[in-house]
Amino acid sequence: MSDGHHPVRWQEADPIMEAVDALLAAKVPVVPIGEELERWQIGDLIFSDADLWRLAASRGLVEDAERSL
């Protein structure tokens, strides 16, 4: 643990945490799975980091880098 609050991976994954924060702000209950935070649960569904980012981007909650090029 880096600062006693979150595993190091949270700090390394700023784009993913941006997506998590945006989804939480939109009242989407995102729950991390495991100590490595490589999977995320929303309801009965499990998402990878990439899938979680795509979900947030599809809702317009984060900027989709591919579309902005």
Coordinates of N, CA and C in Angstrom, one line a residue, residues 8-63:
V8 N -1.1 0.7 -4.6 CA -0.3 1.5 -5.6 C -1.0 1.5 -7.0
R9 N -1.7 0.4 -7.4 CA -2.3 0.4 -8.7 C -3.3 1.5 -8.8
W10 N -4.0 1.9 -7.8 CA -5.0 3.0 -7.9 C -4.3 4.3 -8.5
Q11 N -3.1 4.5 -8.0 CA -2.4 5.7 -8.4 C -1.8 5.6 -9.8
E12 N -1.4 4.4 -10.2 CA -0.9 4.1 -11.5 C -2.0 4.2 -12.6
A13 N -3.2 4.0 -12.2 CA -4.3 3.9 -13.2 C -5.2 5.1 -13.2
D14 N -4.6 6.3 -13.3 CA -5.3 7.5 -13.3 C -6.5 7.5 -14.3
P15 N -6.3 7.1 -15.5 CA -7.5 7.1 -16.4 C -8.6 6.2 -15.9
I16 N -8.3 5.1 -15.4 CA -9.3 4.2 -14.8 C -10.0 4.8 -13.6
M17 N -9.2 5.4 -12.8 CA -9.8 6.1 -11.6 C -10.7 7.3 -12.0
E18 N -10.3 7.9 -13.1 CA -11.1 9.0 -13.6 C -12.5 8.4 -14.0
A19 N -12.5 7.2 -14.7 CA -13.7 6.6 -15.1 C -14.5 6.1 -13.9
V20 N -13.8 5.6 -12.9 CA -14.5 5.1 -11.7 C -15.2 6.3 -11.0
D21 N -14.4 7.4 -10.8 CA -14.9 8.6 -10.2 C -16.1 9.2 -10.9
A22 N -16.0 9.2 -12.3 CA -17.1 9.7 -13.1 C -18.4 8.8 -13.0
L23 N -18.2 7.5 -13.0 CA -19.3 6.6 -12.8 C -20.0 6.8 -11.4
L24 N -19.1 6.8 -10.4 CA -19.7 7.0 -9.0 C -20.4 8.3 -8.9
A25 N -19.9 9.4 -9.6 CA -20.6 10.7 -9.5 C -21.9 10.6 -10.2
A26 N -22.0 9.7 -11.2 CA -23.3 9.5 -12.0 C -24.2 8.5 -11.3
K27 N -23.9 8.2 -10.0 CA -24.6 7.3 -9.2 C -24.6 5.8 -9.7
V28 N -23.5 5.4 -10.4 CA -23.3 4.0 -10.8 C -22.5 3.4 -9.8
P29 N -23.0 2.4 -9.1 CA -22.3 1.7 -8.0 C -21.1 0.8 -8.4
V30 N -19.9 1.4 -8.6 CA -18.8 0.6 -9.0 C -18.0 0.1 -7.8
V31 N -17.7 -1.2 -7.8 CA -17.0 -1.8 -6.7 C -15.8 -2.5 -7.2
P32 N -14.6 -2.2 -6.6 CA -13.4 -2.9 -7.0 C -13.4 -4.4 -6.5
I33 N -12.8 -5.2 -7.3 CA -12.7 -6.6 -7.0 C -11.2 -7.0 -6.8
G34 N -10.9 -7.6 -5.7 CA -9.5 -8.0 -5.5 C -8.6 -6.9 -5.1
E35 N -7.4 -7.3 -4.6 CA -6.4 -6.3 -4.1 C -5.7 -5.6 -5.3
E36 N -5.6 -6.2 -6.4 CA -4.9 -5.6 -7.6 C -5.9 -4.7 -8.4
L37 N -7.1 -4.6 -8.1 CA -8.1 -3.7 -8.7 C -8.1 -3.9 -10.3
E38 N -8.0 -5.2 -10.7 CA -8.0 -5.5 -12.1 C -9.4 -5.7 -12.7
R39 N -10.4 -5.8 -11.8 CA -11.7 -6.1 -12.2 C -12.6 -5.2 -11.4
W40 N -13.8 -4.8 -11.9 CA -14.8 -3.9 -11.3 C -16.1 -4.5 -11.4
Q41 N -16.9 -4.4 -10.4 CA -18.3 -5.0 -10.4 C -19.3 -3.8 -10.4
I42 N -20.3 -4.0 -11.3 CA -21.4 -3.1 -11.3 C -22.6 -4.0 -11.3
G43 N -23.4 -4.0 -10.3 CA -24.5 -5.0 -10.2 C -24.0 -6.4 -10.3
D44 N -24.6 -7.2 -11.2 CA -24.1 -8.6 -11.4 C -23.1 -8.7 -12.4
L45 N -22.6 -7.6 -13.0 CA -21.6 -7.6 -14.1 C -20.2 -7.3 -13.6
I46 N -19.2 -8.0 -14.3 CA -17.8 -7.8 -14.0 C -17.2 -7.1 -15.2
F47 N -16.4 -6.1 -14.9 CA -15.7 -5.3 -16.0 C -14.2 -5.3 -15.8
S48 N -13.5 -5.4 -16.9 CA -12.0 -5.2 -16.9 C -11.8 -3.6 -16.9
D49 N -10.6 -3.2 -16.7 CA -10.3 -1.8 -16.7 C -10.8 -1.2 -18.1
A50 N -10.4 -1.8 -19.2 CA -10.8 -1.3 -20.5 C -12.3 -1.2 -20.7
D51 N -13.0 -2.2 -20.2 CA -14.4 -2.2 -20.4 C -15.1 -1.2 -19.5
L52 N -14.5 -0.9 -18.3 CA -15.0 0.1 -17.4 C -14.8 1.5 -18.1
W53 N -13.7 1.7 -18.7 CA -13.4 3.0 -19.4 C -14.4 3.1 -20.5
R54 N -14.6 2.1 -21.3 CA -15.5 2.2 -22.4 C -16.9 2.5 -22.0
L55 N -17.3 1.9 -20.9 CA -18.7 2.2 -20.3 C -18.8 3.7 -20.0
A56 N -17.8 4.2 -19.2 CA -17.8 5.6 -18.9 C -17.8 6.5 -20.1
A57 N -17.0 6.1 -21.1 CA -16.9 6.9 -22.3 C -18.2 6.9 -23.1
S58 N -18.9 5.7 -23.1 CA -20.1 5.6 -23.9 C -21.2 6.4 -23.3
R59 N -21.1 6.7 -22.0 CA -22.1 7.5 -21.3 C -21.7 9.0 -21.3
G60 N -20.6 9.3 -22.0 CA -20.1 10.7 -22.1 C -19.6 11.2 -20.8
L61 N -19.1 10.3 -19.9 CA -18.6 10.7 -18.6 C -17.1 11.0 -18.6
V62 N -16.4 10.5 -19.5 CA -15.0 10.7 -19.7 C -14.8 10.9 -21.2
E63 N -13.7 11.6 -21.6 CA -13.4 11.8 -23.0 C -12.8 10.6 -23.6

